[in-house]
mmCIF file of C-alpha atoms and ligand atoms in Angstrom:
data_model
loop_
_atom_site.group_PDB
_atom_site.id
_atom_site.type_symbol
_atom_site.label_atom_id
_atom_site.label_comp_id
_atom_site.label_asym_id
_atom_site.label_seq_id
_atom_site.Cartn_x
_atom_site.Cartn_y
_atom_site.Cartn_z
ATOM 1 C CA UNK A 1 17.732 -29.545 -8.540
ATOM 2 C CA UNK A 2 14.481 -28.222 -9.955
ATOM 3 C CA UNK A 3 13.953 -27.051 -13.491
ATOM 4 C CA UNK A 4 13.610 -23.523 -12.093
ATOM 5 C CA UNK A 5 16.987 -23.752 -10.357
ATOM 6 C CA UNK A 6 18.604 -25.068 -13.536
ATOM 7 C CA UNK A 7 17.071 -22.241 -15.516
ATOM 8 C CA UNK A 8 18.256 -19.386 -13.281
ATOM 9 C CA UNK A 9 21.305 -17.447 -14.457
ATOM 10 C CA UNK A 10 21.093 -15.074 -11.456
ATOM 11 C CA UNK A 11 21.646 -12.178 -13.874
ATOM 12 C CA UNK A 12 19.413 -9.120 -13.535
ATOM 13 C CA UNK A 13 18.454 -7.123 -16.589
ATOM 14 C CA UNK A 14 16.819 -3.723 -16.391
ATOM 15 C CA UNK A 15 13.994 -1.884 -18.033
ATOM 16 C CA UNK A 16 14.958 1.612 -19.156
ATOM 17 C CA UNK A 17 13.278 4.469 -17.241
ATOM 18 C CA UNK A 18 11.314 5.477 -20.362
ATOM 19 C CA UNK A 19 10.169 1.944 -21.336
ATOM 20 C CA UNK A 20 6.760 0.383 -20.647
ATOM 21 C CA UNK A 21 5.955 -3.311 -20.884
ATOM 22 C CA UNK A 22 2.365 -3.901 -22.008
ATOM 23 C CA UNK A 23 0.414 -7.138 -22.241
ATOM 24 C CA UNK A 24 -3.204 -8.221 -22.392
ATOM 25 C CA UNK A 25 -4.792 -11.525 -21.458
ATOM 26 C CA UNK A 26 -8.146 -13.191 -21.852
ATOM 27 C CA UNK A 27 -10.267 -13.759 -18.740
ATOM 28 C CA UNK A 28 -8.286 -16.902 -17.846
ATOM 29 C CA UNK A 29 -4.875 -15.177 -17.944
ATOM 30 C CA UNK A 30 -3.745 -16.373 -21.406
ATOM 31 C CA UNK A 31 -1.748 -13.776 -23.316
ATOM 32 C CA UNK A 32 -3.568 -12.102 -26.217
ATOM 33 C CA UNK A 33 -1.198 -9.160 -26.792
ATOM 34 C CA UNK A 34 2.428 -8.302 -26.006
ATOM 35 C CA UNK A 35 4.220 -5.101 -26.975
ATOM 36 C CA UNK A 36 7.707 -4.964 -28.456
ATOM 37 C CA UNK A 37 9.373 -3.921 -25.186
ATOM 38 C CA UNK A 38 7.978 -7.077 -23.547
ATOM 39 C CA UNK A 39 9.225 -9.299 -26.373
ATOM 40 C CA UNK A 40 12.657 -7.663 -26.456
ATOM 41 C CA UNK A 41 13.234 -7.704 -22.678
ATOM 42 C CA UNK A 42 11.782 -11.147 -21.952
ATOM 43 C CA UNK A 43 13.408 -12.639 -25.045
ATOM 44 C CA UNK A 44 10.295 -14.226 -26.520
ATOM 45 C CA UNK A 45 8.978 -13.988 -30.077
ATOM 46 C CA UNK A 46 5.317 -13.009 -30.405
ATOM 47 C CA UNK A 47 4.233 -16.536 -31.392
ATOM 48 C CA UNK A 48 5.870 -17.923 -28.225
ATOM 49 C CA UNK A 49 3.728 -15.636 -26.059
ATOM 50 C CA UNK A 50 0.295 -15.487 -27.699
ATOM 51 C CA UNK A 51 -2.081 -18.043 -26.200
ATOM 52 C CA UNK A 52 0.330 -18.909 -23.369
ATOM 53 C CA UNK A 53 -0.634 -18.548 -19.687
ATOM 54 C CA UNK A 54 0.980 -15.442 -18.158
ATOM 55 C CA UNK A 55 2.735 -17.595 -15.562
ATOM 56 C CA UNK A 56 5.186 -18.434 -18.391
ATOM 57 C CA UNK A 57 7.447 -15.724 -16.947
ATOM 58 C CA UNK A 58 6.707 -16.437 -13.279
ATOM 59 C CA UNK A 59 9.837 -16.349 -11.117
ATOM 60 C CA UNK A 60 10.077 -18.821 -8.185
ATOM 61 C CA UNK A 61 11.100 -15.996 -5.816
ATOM 62 C CA UNK A 62 7.584 -14.551 -6.182
ATOM 63 C CA UNK A 63 5.321 -15.623 -3.298
ATOM 64 C CA UNK A 64 2.071 -17.290 -4.296
ATOM 65 C CA UNK A 65 0.279 -14.880 -1.964
ATOM 66 C CA UNK A 66 1.074 -11.897 -4.206
ATOM 67 C CA UNK A 67 -0.784 -13.536 -7.094
ATOM 68 C CA UNK A 68 -3.621 -14.569 -4.760
ATOM 69 C CA UNK A 69 -3.995 -10.897 -3.786
ATOM 70 C CA UNK A 70 -3.735 -9.844 -7.445
ATOM 71 C CA UNK A 71 -6.492 -12.185 -8.688
ATOM 72 C CA UNK A 72 -8.756 -11.371 -5.733
ATOM 73 C CA UNK A 73 -8.378 -7.628 -6.405
ATOM 74 C CA UNK A 74 -9.095 -8.106 -10.136
ATOM 75 C CA UNK A 75 -12.073 -10.355 -9.430
ATOM 76 C CA UNK A 76 -13.448 -7.609 -7.193
ATOM 77 C CA UNK A 77 -13.336 -5.407 -10.322
ATOM 78 C CA UNK A 78 -10.447 -3.270 -9.022
ATOM 79 C CA UNK A 79 -7.009 -2.476 -10.413
ATOM 80 C CA UNK A 80 -3.960 -4.089 -8.830
ATOM 81 C CA UNK A 81 -0.501 -2.609 -8.333
ATOM 82 C CA UNK A 82 2.466 -4.772 -7.425
ATOM 83 C CA UNK A 83 6.220 -5.099 -7.676
ATOM 84 C CA UNK A 84 6.937 -8.318 -9.582
ATOM 85 C CA UNK A 85 10.095 -10.305 -10.384
ATOM 86 C CA UNK A 86 9.897 -12.055 -13.745
ATOM 87 C CA UNK A 87 11.962 -14.522 -15.722
ATOM 88 C CA UNK A 88 13.240 -13.943 -19.220
ATOM 89 C CA UNK A 89 13.315 -16.837 -21.652
ATOM 90 C CA UNK A 90 16.996 -17.536 -20.962
ATOM 91 C CA UNK A 91 16.636 -17.474 -17.140
ATOM 92 C CA UNK A 92 17.731 -13.884 -16.429
ATOM 93 C CA UNK A 93 15.335 -11.845 -14.295
ATOM 94 C CA UNK A 94 13.886 -8.345 -14.210
ATOM 95 C CA UNK A 95 11.746 -6.355 -11.780
ATOM 96 C CA UNK A 96 8.691 -4.365 -12.752
ATOM 97 C CA UNK A 97 6.168 -2.110 -11.082
ATOM 98 C CA UNK A 98 2.967 -3.524 -12.533
ATOM 99 C CA UNK A 99 -0.526 -2.120 -12.885
ATOM 100 C CA UNK A 100 -3.139 -4.688 -13.943
ATOM 101 C CA UNK A 101 -6.750 -3.775 -14.701
ATOM 102 C CA UNK A 102 -9.859 -5.672 -15.748
ATOM 103 C CA UNK A 103 -10.748 -4.940 -19.396
ATOM 104 C CA UNK A 104 -14.499 -4.623 -20.135
ATOM 105 C CA UNK A 105 -16.299 -4.465 -23.479
ATOM 106 C CA UNK A 106 -18.938 -1.827 -24.298
ATOM 107 C CA UNK A 107 -21.656 -3.935 -22.624
ATOM 108 C CA UNK A 108 -19.645 -4.120 -19.435
ATOM 109 C CA UNK A 109 -18.693 -7.783 -19.954
ATOM 110 C CA UNK A 110 -15.227 -8.828 -18.787
ATOM 111 C CA UNK A 111 -12.993 -9.288 -21.852
ATOM 112 C CA UNK A 112 -9.770 -10.010 -20.018
ATOM 113 C CA UNK A 113 -7.008 -8.071 -18.307
ATOM 114 C CA UNK A 114 -4.557 -5.365 -19.285
ATOM 115 C CA UNK A 115 -1.165 -4.781 -17.737
ATOM 116 C CA UNK A 116 1.323 -1.909 -17.998
ATOM 117 C CA UNK A 117 4.663 -2.127 -16.211
ATOM 118 C CA UNK A 118 7.529 0.220 -15.639
ATOM 119 C CA UNK A 119 10.842 0.252 -13.900
ATOM 120 C CA UNK A 120 10.669 0.285 -10.079
ATOM 121 C CA UNK A 121 13.268 2.123 -7.963
ATOM 122 C CA UNK A 122 15.997 0.089 -6.282
ATOM 123 C CA UNK A 123 14.489 1.119 -2.948
ATOM 124 C CA UNK A 124 11.145 -0.454 -3.970
ATOM 125 C CA UNK A 125 12.908 -3.641 -5.134
ATOM 126 C CA UNK A 126 14.915 -3.891 -1.888
ATOM 127 C CA UNK A 127 11.747 -3.408 0.192
ATOM 128 C CA UNK A 128 9.761 -6.144 -1.561
ATOM 129 C CA UNK A 129 12.754 -8.515 -1.757
ATOM 130 C CA UNK A 130 12.817 -8.649 2.057
ATOM 131 C CA UNK A 131 9.018 -8.939 2.368
ATOM 132 C CA UNK A 132 8.698 -11.597 -0.362
ATOM 133 C CA UNK A 133 11.429 -13.709 1.305
ATOM 134 C CA UNK A 134 9.362 -13.691 4.519
ATOM 135 C CA UNK A 135 6.179 -14.519 2.609
ATOM 136 C CA UNK A 136 7.914 -17.462 0.923
ATOM 137 C CA UNK A 137 9.171 -18.682 4.298
ATOM 138 C CA UNK A 138 5.566 -18.591 5.600
ATOM 139 C CA UNK A 139 4.441 -20.491 2.489
ATOM 140 C CA UNK A 140 7.203 -23.103 2.930
ATOM 141 C CA UNK A 141 5.905 -23.859 6.441
ATOM 142 C CA UNK A 142 2.343 -24.520 5.124
ATOM 143 C CA UNK A 143 0.769 -27.100 2.893
ATOM 144 C CA UNK A 144 0.599 -26.038 -0.755
ATOM 145 C CA UNK A 145 -3.166 -25.425 -0.612
ATOM 146 C CA UNK A 146 -3.050 -23.072 2.372
ATOM 147 C CA UNK A 147 0.240 -21.321 1.454
ATOM 148 C CA UNK A 148 -1.129 -18.353 -0.560
ATOM 149 C CA UNK A 149 -3.741 -17.375 2.044
ATOM 150 C CA UNK A 150 -1.228 -17.830 4.871
ATOM 151 C CA UNK A 151 1.295 -15.474 3.305
ATOM 152 C CA UNK A 152 -1.382 -12.886 2.459
ATOM 153 C CA UNK A 153 -2.470 -13.006 6.128
ATOM 154 C CA UNK A 154 1.160 -12.551 7.195
ATOM 155 C CA UNK A 155 1.503 -9.556 4.844
ATOM 156 C CA UNK A 156 -1.749 -7.934 6.000
ATOM 157 C CA UNK A 157 -0.828 -8.431 9.692
ATOM 158 C CA UNK A 158 2.734 -7.170 9.178
ATOM 159 C CA UNK A 159 1.534 -4.041 7.395
ATOM 160 C CA UNK A 160 -1.220 -3.494 10.001
ATOM 161 C CA UNK A 161 1.453 -3.535 12.733
ATOM 162 C CA UNK A 162 3.038 -0.628 10.816
ATOM 163 C CA UNK A 163 -0.378 1.051 10.568
ATOM 164 C CA UNK A 164 -0.504 0.414 6.812
ATOM 165 C CA UNK A 165 -2.717 -1.523 4.433
ATOM 166 C CA UNK A 166 -1.563 -2.935 1.065
ATOM 167 C CA UNK A 167 -2.697 0.221 -0.768
ATOM 168 C CA UNK A 168 -0.612 2.460 1.522
ATOM 169 C CA UNK A 169 2.347 0.110 1.147
ATOM 170 C CA UNK A 170 2.284 -0.114 -2.640
ATOM 171 C CA UNK A 171 1.571 3.587 -3.139
ATOM 172 C CA UNK A 172 4.645 4.454 -1.085
ATOM 173 C CA UNK A 173 6.663 2.193 -3.419
ATOM 174 C CA UNK A 174 5.039 3.795 -6.485
ATOM 175 C CA UNK A 175 5.992 7.244 -5.176
ATOM 176 C CA UNK A 176 9.510 6.002 -4.463
ATOM 177 C CA UNK A 177 9.683 4.777 -8.093
ATOM 178 C CA UNK A 178 8.543 7.976 -9.811
ATOM 179 C CA UNK A 179 11.170 8.666 -12.455
ATOM 180 C CA UNK A 180 13.269 5.711 -11.219
ATOM 181 C CA UNK A 181 16.793 5.578 -12.604
ATOM 182 C CA UNK A 182 18.090 2.859 -10.283
HETATM 183 C C1 FMN B 1 -2.767 -9.088 -17.371
HETATM 184 C C2 FMN B 1 -1.969 -10.034 -16.495
HETATM 185 C C3 FMN B 1 -0.603 -9.866 -16.394
HETATM 186 C C4 FMN B 1 0.166 -10.731 -15.604
HETATM 187 N N1 FMN B 1 1.506 -10.521 -15.548
HETATM 188 C C5 FMN B 1 2.269 -11.395 -14.847
HETATM 189 C C6 FMN B 1 3.678 -11.244 -14.816
HETATM 190 O O1 FMN B 1 4.257 -10.301 -15.384
HETATM 191 N N2 FMN B 1 4.396 -12.163 -14.123
HETATM 192 C C7 FMN B 1 3.813 -13.202 -13.461
HETATM 193 O O2 FMN B 1 4.525 -14.017 -12.868
HETATM 194 N N3 FMN B 1 2.461 -13.359 -13.461
HETATM 195 C C8 FMN B 1 1.695 -12.481 -14.122
HETATM 196 N N4 FMN B 1 0.333 -12.630 -14.123
HETATM 197 C C9 FMN B 1 -0.259 -13.653 -13.212
HETATM 198 C C10 FMN B 1 -0.251 -15.045 -13.815
HETATM 199 O O3 FMN B 1 -1.422 -15.185 -14.607
HETATM 200 C C11 FMN B 1 -0.243 -16.127 -12.710
HETATM 201 O O4 FMN B 1 -1.365 -15.997 -11.872
HETATM 202 C C12 FMN B 1 1.032 -16.041 -11.829
HETATM 203 O O5 FMN B 1 2.189 -16.063 -12.633
HETATM 204 C C13 FMN B 1 1.094 -17.175 -10.821
HETATM 205 O O6 FMN B 1 1.196 -18.369 -11.474
HETATM 206 P P1 FMN B 1 0.428 -19.631 -10.938
HETATM 207 O O7 FMN B 1 -0.998 -19.182 -10.870
HETATM 208 O O8 FMN B 1 0.699 -20.706 -11.906
HETATM 209 O O9 FMN B 1 1.023 -19.896 -9.585
HETATM 210 C C14 FMN B 1 -0.460 -11.785 -14.897
HETATM 211 C C15 FMN B 1 -1.845 -11.957 -15.001
HETATM 212 C C16 FMN B 1 -2.595 -11.081 -15.784
HETATM 213 C C17 FMN B 1 -4.089 -11.275 -15.863
#
């Protein structure tokens, strides 16, 4: 049994419809700011978050390919939207609809990244749960090094067969989450 398996309670906790989780990182993904909603929901004190890599709350159900797509989008200087499952400190989990943007200083130098997250609809969570399970299955069939690219390719091909790209896909989920009360 892995540490992750030992840690999981299997209990879902929910963001309220009017709550936003905010965090900032430096350019290498280490947390430099966390708002109170983040601390309260994830169960961490501020000093347990500041300076830590953001994968502190990474849930093993999240495919590596989603983060590969996220970092590639950010490194291209664009904002990323995604539906993400996260761990709390005690092993519960929660889903968020995340927007992550590069954060530039007044000279246009990259300072780090900024993320705001809100509650996704149950429909959005159900949609990505099925897709992420398939992405993880693709990753499990590959070597660790090729897994993220392989699952991104699977996602791109699967969406293309539905005449969608990732932007179309995620914007449909964002629309389905507007004012979510699931
Ligand atoms: C601003 C920002 C916010 C992030 N938020 C999360 C998050 O909520 N959950 C998460 O698992 N990873 C988040 N990440 C991505 C992590 O840095 C990391 O890439 C991811 O957890 C995958 O971990 P790994 O690279 O160790 O596989 C965030 C990154 C940035 C820059």
